[in-house]
Amino acid sequence: MNLSQLMKRGTGMEDIHLHLKNLGFTDLEAKCLHVLAESGTQTGYEIAKQLGVSRSNVYSALQKLAEKGAVLTSHGEPTHYQSVPIEEIGDRVEAELQASIRYVKEHMPKQGAHRSEYFSLEGDTKVLDRIRTELRKAKEEVLCDLWAQEAQLLKEELRKVPAQGVRLLVSAIGDAALPSSVQQFSHKRDATWNERNGRKFTLLIDRKLAIVGTRGGDEPTLAMLTEHPAMVELLLNSFWRDVVIHELQQDMGAKLEDKYGKNFKKIIQKYTVPEGREKDTPSVEGEAASTTDESKTGEGKRKKKK
C-alpha cells in the first residue's frame, strides 16, 4: 500500500510525516515523498510550489532522497521525480537498521560491571515496563511477592516465565487468579494494611537482581533495582521464610493459631510490645500505621490541654 492509498483510507498527513521521520527522513524529505506519492511524477518546481518552500531547499531534499534510493529521477530538462513504492523504502530501511543492530551487538563493549549500586525508577509505566523486561531476561528462577493488583498487570509476563524454562514462585496477596502454570501460594498478610502507604512488591530474579517497590496509595509508583548481595540475600531469606510459614499454616493452621495467635501475633508481641501495654495490638503490617495515628492523636490531646 503506498502513501496515497493511506491518505484515501483516512490516515492523517501529519501522522505519515511523523512516521517517515521515524524512518530517518527529514521533515522536508517526508513532505516531498508525500507529494510524489499523492501526485505522481513532479518537477522540483512543482513540488516547491505545492509545499510553499524555496526551490533550492526542495532540490536539496530531492537530491538526498535520490541518494537514499527513495526517489527516481529522469534525464533531461526539467528533471522529473517519482517516489519509489513505500514497500521498497520500508524494506531497505529495515535491512539497514537490522545490519546496524547486528554490528552494534557484535562490537559494542559488553557491560561487565556488577550493578551493586541502587537504581531508582518512578512512574507506573517505567516501573512496570522494567519489570516486564527483567522477567523476559530471567534464565533460572524468579521469586515474586506481589499483591493481586500487580500480579494481574504482570499476568501475561508471569505466564511466559515457566515457558522459558525458568522456575517461578509467586507469593500472592489477595486473589491473583494467575494461570495454572504459575506456582503460587497465598500470603497471609494482615488486612489492616494501610492503603496510603502503597502496596509493597518485591521480585528476585536469578538470585542476582532485586527489585523492591510500592504502587498505589497517595504516592507515585516507585521501584529500586540492585544486584547488591546484601539486598539479594535479604529478599531470598524473606521469601523462603514466607514459604515455610505458608507450609506450616497449611498443615497445622488451627493449632498454630491457638498457640501463637493469628499471623503469629503472640510471638511478635512478645518482642515488640512494651510491658504493660494491651495485648490486643495490630500485627506487624498494621502496627506502624497504628503507632503513627496514636502519636498524632496524643499530640492533638496535648495541644488541647495547653
Short mmCIF file of C-alpha atoms in Angstrom, two decimals:
data_model
loop_
_atom_site.label_atom_id
_atom_site.label_comp_id
_atom_site.label_asym_id
_atom_site.label_seq_id
_atom_site.Cartn_x
_atom_site.Cartn_y
_atom_site.Cartn_z
CA MET A 1 0.00 0.00 0.00
CA ASN A 2 1.51 3.39 -1.00
CA LEU A 3 1.17 6.70 0.84
CA SER A 4 -1.58 7.89 -1.49
CA GLN A 5 -3.69 4.85 -0.58
CA LEU A 6 -3.08 5.51 3.10
CA MET A 7 -4.41 9.03 2.65
CA LYS A 8 -7.56 7.70 0.97
CA ARG A 9 -8.14 5.45 3.97
CA GLY A 10 -8.17 8.49 6.25
CA THR A 11 -4.61 8.39 7.55
CA GLY A 12 -3.59 11.91 8.60
CA MET A 13 -0.86 13.70 6.68
CA GLU A 14 0.89 14.68 9.90
CA ASP A 15 0.91 11.05 11.03
CA ILE A 16 2.52 9.98 7.76
CA HIS A 17 5.17 12.70 8.07
CA LEU A 18 5.88 11.65 11.67
CA HIS A 19 6.41 8.00 10.73
CA LEU A 20 8.54 8.91 7.73
CA LYS A 21 10.72 10.98 10.04
CA ASN A 22 10.94 7.95 12.35
CA LEU A 23 12.38 6.10 9.35
CA GLY A 24 15.20 8.63 9.13
CA PHE A 25 13.85 11.23 6.68
CA THR A 26 13.92 14.95 7.42
CA ASP A 27 10.68 16.92 7.64
CA LEU A 28 11.09 18.33 4.13
CA GLU A 29 12.10 14.96 2.67
CA ALA A 30 8.97 13.43 4.20
CA LYS A 31 6.80 16.16 2.66
CA CYS A 32 8.40 15.70 -0.77
CA LEU A 33 7.80 11.94 -0.59
CA HIS A 34 4.19 12.56 0.35
CA VAL A 35 3.61 14.93 -2.57
CA LEU A 36 5.18 12.47 -5.01
CA ALA A 37 3.14 9.56 -3.65
CA GLU A 38 -0.05 11.59 -3.89
CA SER A 39 0.51 13.40 -7.19
CA GLY A 40 2.80 11.09 -9.14
CA THR A 41 5.73 12.37 -11.21
CA GLN A 42 6.59 16.00 -10.44
CA THR A 43 9.33 18.52 -11.11
CA GLY A 44 11.18 20.20 -8.29
CA TYR A 45 9.47 23.47 -9.17
CA GLU A 46 6.00 21.88 -8.93
CA ILE A 47 6.81 20.31 -5.56
CA ALA A 48 8.18 23.58 -4.19
CA LYS A 49 5.04 25.38 -5.35
CA GLN A 50 2.73 22.88 -3.63
CA LEU A 51 4.69 22.98 -0.41
CA GLY A 52 5.31 26.71 -0.39
CA VAL A 53 9.04 26.12 0.14
CA SER A 54 12.03 27.58 -1.68
CA ARG A 55 13.11 25.63 -4.76
CA SER A 56 16.71 25.39 -3.56
CA ASN A 57 15.64 23.62 -0.36
CA VAL A 58 13.34 21.27 -2.28
CA TYR A 59 16.05 20.39 -4.84
CA SER A 60 18.47 19.68 -1.97
CA ALA A 61 15.90 17.40 -0.27
CA LEU A 62 15.17 15.60 -3.57
CA GLN A 63 18.87 15.03 -4.14
CA LYS A 64 19.19 13.45 -0.67
CA LEU A 65 16.13 11.28 -1.37
CA ALA A 66 17.68 10.12 -4.64
CA GLU A 67 20.91 9.23 -2.79
CA LYS A 68 18.86 7.22 -0.31
CA GLY A 69 17.15 5.39 -3.16
CA ALA A 70 13.73 6.74 -2.16
CA VAL A 71 13.02 8.63 -5.42
CA LEU A 72 13.80 8.10 -9.10
CA THR A 73 14.99 10.94 -11.35
CA SER A 74 14.50 11.38 -15.08
CA HIS A 75 17.08 12.59 -17.64
CA GLY A 76 16.54 15.83 -19.49
CA GLU A 77 15.24 19.26 -18.63
CA PRO A 78 13.41 19.79 -16.43
CA THR A 79 14.19 16.82 -14.20
CA HIS A 80 11.15 14.88 -13.06
CA TYR A 81 10.98 12.93 -9.80
CA GLN A 82 9.00 9.85 -8.86
CA SER A 83 8.66 8.16 -5.46
CA VAL A 84 9.82 4.58 -5.06
CA PRO A 85 6.97 2.39 -3.64
CA ILE A 86 6.85 2.74 0.14
CA GLU A 87 7.19 -1.05 0.46
CA GLU A 88 10.64 -0.87 -1.14
CA ILE A 89 11.61 2.06 1.05
CA GLY A 90 10.48 0.17 4.15
CA ASP A 91 12.37 -2.99 3.17
CA ARG A 92 15.55 -1.00 2.54
CA VAL A 93 15.31 0.90 5.84
CA GLU A 94 14.57 -2.31 7.75
CA ALA A 95 17.55 -4.10 6.21
CA GLU A 96 19.88 -1.21 7.04
CA LEU A 97 18.53 -0.99 10.58
CA GLN A 98 18.98 -4.71 11.20
CA ALA A 99 22.51 -4.55 9.84
CA SER A 100 23.30 -1.67 12.21
CA ILE A 101 21.80 -3.52 15.17
CA ARG A 102 23.87 -6.62 14.40
CA TYR A 103 27.04 -4.57 14.10
CA VAL A 104 26.43 -2.73 17.39
CA LYS A 105 25.68 -6.00 19.20
CA GLU A 106 28.93 -7.51 17.95
CA HIS A 107 31.20 -4.54 18.55
CA MET A 108 29.68 -2.58 21.45
CA PRO A 109 31.71 -3.05 24.66
CA LYS A 110 29.94 -5.56 26.88
CA GLN A 111 28.62 -4.35 30.21
CA GLY A 112 30.69 -6.28 32.71
CA ALA A 113 30.12 -4.11 35.76
CA HIS A 114 28.13 -5.58 38.63
CA ARG A 115 25.05 -3.44 39.38
CA SER A 116 25.79 -3.19 43.10
CA GLU A 117 24.51 0.38 43.18
CA TYR A 118 20.86 1.14 43.92
CA PHE A 119 18.99 2.44 40.89
CA SER A 120 15.57 4.04 41.21
CA LEU A 121 12.60 4.29 38.87
CA GLU A 122 9.50 6.44 39.24
CA GLY A 123 6.18 6.23 37.41
CA ASP A 124 3.81 3.39 36.65
CA THR A 125 4.87 2.87 33.04
CA LYS A 126 8.61 2.95 33.71
CA VAL A 127 8.41 0.60 36.67
CA LEU A 128 6.10 -1.98 35.07
CA ASP A 129 7.99 -1.91 31.76
CA ARG A 130 11.30 -2.53 33.55
CA ILE A 131 9.80 -5.45 35.50
CA ARG A 132 8.42 -6.96 32.27
CA THR A 133 11.83 -6.61 30.62
CA GLU A 134 13.65 -8.27 33.52
CA LEU A 135 11.11 -11.11 33.61
CA ARG A 136 11.78 -11.80 29.93
CA LYS A 137 15.54 -11.91 30.64
CA ALA A 138 15.25 -14.41 33.51
CA LYS A 139 17.23 -17.61 32.97
CA GLU A 140 16.84 -19.80 36.06
CA GLU A 141 14.47 -18.56 38.78
CA VAL A 142 12.01 -15.79 39.61
CA LEU A 143 10.65 -15.24 43.12
CA CYS A 144 7.80 -12.70 43.45
CA ASP A 145 5.94 -11.23 46.39
CA LEU A 146 3.01 -9.37 44.82
CA TRP A 147 -0.40 -8.03 45.64
CA ALA A 148 -3.24 -9.23 43.40
CA GLN A 149 -3.42 -5.88 41.58
CA GLU A 150 0.20 -6.01 40.42
CA ALA A 151 0.03 -9.74 39.71
CA GLN A 152 -2.86 -9.10 37.32
CA LEU A 153 -0.94 -6.35 35.49
CA LEU A 154 2.01 -8.72 35.06
CA LYS A 155 -0.15 -11.78 34.40
CA GLU A 156 0.90 -12.28 30.78
CA GLU A 157 4.62 -11.92 31.52
CA LEU A 158 4.37 -14.24 34.53
CA ARG A 159 2.59 -16.82 32.39
CA LYS A 160 5.51 -16.85 29.96
CA VAL A 161 8.23 -17.31 32.59
CA PRO A 162 7.75 -21.10 33.06
CA ALA A 163 7.62 -21.46 29.28
CA GLN A 164 11.17 -20.04 29.22
CA GLY A 165 12.30 -22.99 31.35
CA VAL A 166 12.53 -20.72 34.39
CA ARG A 167 11.25 -21.70 37.85
CA LEU A 168 8.62 -19.23 39.06
CA LEU A 169 7.22 -18.91 42.57
CA VAL A 170 4.67 -16.21 43.39
CA SER A 171 3.65 -15.24 46.89
CA ALA A 172 0.29 -13.64 46.13
CA ILE A 173 -1.61 -11.34 48.47
CA GLY A 174 -5.28 -11.42 47.55
CA ASP A 175 -6.96 -13.27 44.71
CA ALA A 176 -4.34 -13.05 41.95
CA ALA A 177 -6.09 -15.55 39.62
CA LEU A 178 -2.84 -16.39 37.82
CA PRO A 179 -2.61 -19.15 35.18
CA SER A 180 -2.30 -22.72 36.44
CA SER A 181 1.23 -22.88 35.04
CA VAL A 182 2.33 -20.37 37.68
CA GLN A 183 3.27 -21.91 41.04
CA GLN A 184 1.76 -19.65 43.68
CA PHE A 185 0.73 -19.65 47.30
CA SER A 186 -1.39 -17.27 49.31
CA HIS A 187 0.37 -14.82 51.59
CA LYS A 188 -1.41 -14.45 54.94
CA ARG A 189 -0.82 -10.72 55.25
CA ASP A 190 -2.94 -8.86 57.77
CA ALA A 191 -5.95 -6.98 56.39
CA THR A 192 -5.03 -3.86 58.38
CA TRP A 193 -2.58 -2.86 55.65
CA ASN A 194 -2.70 0.91 55.15
CA GLU A 195 -3.73 1.97 51.59
CA ARG A 196 -2.00 5.33 51.93
CA ASN A 197 1.45 3.77 52.06
CA GLY A 198 1.10 1.87 48.80
CA ARG A 199 1.24 -1.85 48.08
CA LYS A 200 4.72 -3.29 48.57
CA PHE A 201 6.12 -5.70 45.97
CA THR A 202 9.43 -7.49 45.54
CA LEU A 203 10.98 -9.62 42.81
CA LEU A 204 14.21 -11.60 42.92
CA ILE A 205 15.48 -12.69 39.53
CA ASP A 206 18.09 -15.44 39.15
CA ARG A 207 19.15 -14.75 42.76
CA LYS A 208 21.03 -11.81 41.33
CA LEU A 209 18.70 -8.86 40.68
CA ALA A 210 16.48 -7.49 43.45
CA ILE A 211 13.52 -5.25 42.67
CA VAL A 212 11.67 -3.57 45.55
CA GLY A 213 8.84 -1.10 45.10
CA THR A 214 5.49 0.36 46.03
CA ARG A 215 2.43 1.04 43.94
CA GLY A 216 -0.97 2.55 44.77
CA GLY A 217 -1.93 4.80 47.64
CA ASP A 218 -1.18 8.51 47.65
CA GLU A 219 2.37 8.34 46.28
CA PRO A 220 3.63 7.71 42.71
CA THR A 221 4.80 4.23 41.75
CA LEU A 222 8.40 3.75 42.84
CA ALA A 223 10.92 0.94 42.48
CA MET A 224 14.54 0.25 43.34
CA LEU A 225 16.80 -2.15 41.42
CA THR A 226 20.08 -3.53 42.66
CA GLU A 227 22.40 -6.52 42.48
CA HIS A 228 23.90 -5.74 45.87
CA PRO A 229 24.50 -9.11 47.60
CA ALA A 230 23.07 -7.88 50.91
CA MET A 231 19.71 -6.92 49.38
CA VAL A 232 19.59 -10.11 47.30
CA GLU A 233 20.21 -12.26 50.38
CA LEU A 234 17.65 -10.28 52.38
CA LEU A 235 14.90 -10.86 49.80
CA LEU A 236 15.86 -14.51 49.39
CA ASN A 237 15.69 -15.21 53.13
CA SER A 238 12.43 -13.29 53.45
CA PHE A 239 10.85 -15.24 50.61
CA TRP A 240 11.86 -18.66 51.96
CA ARG A 241 10.63 -17.67 55.41
CA ASP A 242 7.22 -16.91 53.87
CA VAL A 243 7.28 -20.28 52.09
CA VAL A 244 7.99 -22.09 55.37
CA ILE A 245 5.22 -20.20 57.20
CA HIS A 246 2.82 -20.95 54.36
CA GLU A 247 3.51 -24.69 54.57
CA LEU A 248 3.15 -24.68 58.36
CA GLN A 249 -0.16 -22.84 58.16
CA GLN A 250 -1.41 -25.24 55.52
CA ASP A 251 -0.60 -28.28 57.64
CA MET A 252 -1.16 -27.01 61.18
CA GLY A 253 -3.17 -23.82 60.79
CA ALA A 254 -5.66 -24.29 63.66
CA LYS A 255 -3.05 -25.49 66.14
CA LEU A 256 -0.67 -22.65 65.28
CA GLU A 257 -3.39 -20.03 65.68
CA ASP A 258 -4.47 -21.44 69.04
CA LYS A 259 -0.93 -21.37 70.38
CA TYR A 260 0.54 -18.29 68.70
CA GLY A 261 -2.46 -16.24 67.58
CA LYS A 262 -3.46 -15.15 64.08
CA ASN A 263 -0.43 -14.41 61.90
CA PHE A 264 1.77 -15.43 64.88
CA LYS A 265 0.74 -12.24 66.67
CA LYS A 266 1.58 -13.57 70.13
CA ILE A 267 5.18 -14.26 69.13
CA ILE A 268 5.56 -10.81 67.58
CA GLN A 269 4.02 -9.10 70.63
CA LYS A 270 6.44 -10.93 72.89
CA TYR A 271 9.32 -8.97 71.35
CA THR A 272 7.66 -5.75 70.16
CA VAL A 273 5.01 -4.77 72.75
CA PRO A 274 6.27 -2.87 75.84
CA GLU A 275 5.42 -4.39 79.19
CA GLY A 276 2.02 -3.28 80.44
CA ARG A 277 0.67 -2.42 77.02
CA GLU A 278 -2.57 -4.10 75.95
CA LYS A 279 -2.00 -7.41 74.22
CA ASP A 280 -4.70 -6.91 71.61
CA THR A 281 -2.50 -4.98 69.20
CA PRO A 282 -2.18 -4.98 65.40
CA SER A 283 0.16 -7.34 63.61
CA VAL A 284 3.45 -6.19 62.11
CA GLU A 285 1.84 -4.88 58.89
CA GLY A 286 -0.63 -2.67 60.73
CA GLU A 287 1.45 -1.69 63.74
CA ALA A 288 3.45 1.09 62.10
CA ALA A 289 0.37 2.86 60.81
CA SER A 290 -1.39 2.41 64.16
CA THR A 291 1.58 3.81 66.07
CA THR A 292 1.68 6.84 63.77
CA ASP A 293 -2.03 7.51 64.27
CA GLU A 294 -1.68 7.16 68.06
CA SER A 295 1.22 9.60 68.16
CA LYS A 296 -0.77 12.15 66.16
CA THR A 297 -3.75 11.69 68.49
CA GLY A 298 -1.51 12.18 71.51
CA GLU A 299 -0.09 15.38 70.05
CA GLY A 300 -3.60 16.65 69.47
CA LYS A 301 -4.59 15.97 73.08
CA ARG A 302 -1.51 17.75 74.40
CA LYS A 303 -2.30 20.83 72.26
CA LYS A 304 -5.87 20.93 73.60
CA LYS A 305 -4.61 20.78 77.22
CA LYS A 306 -2.40 23.78 76.55
#
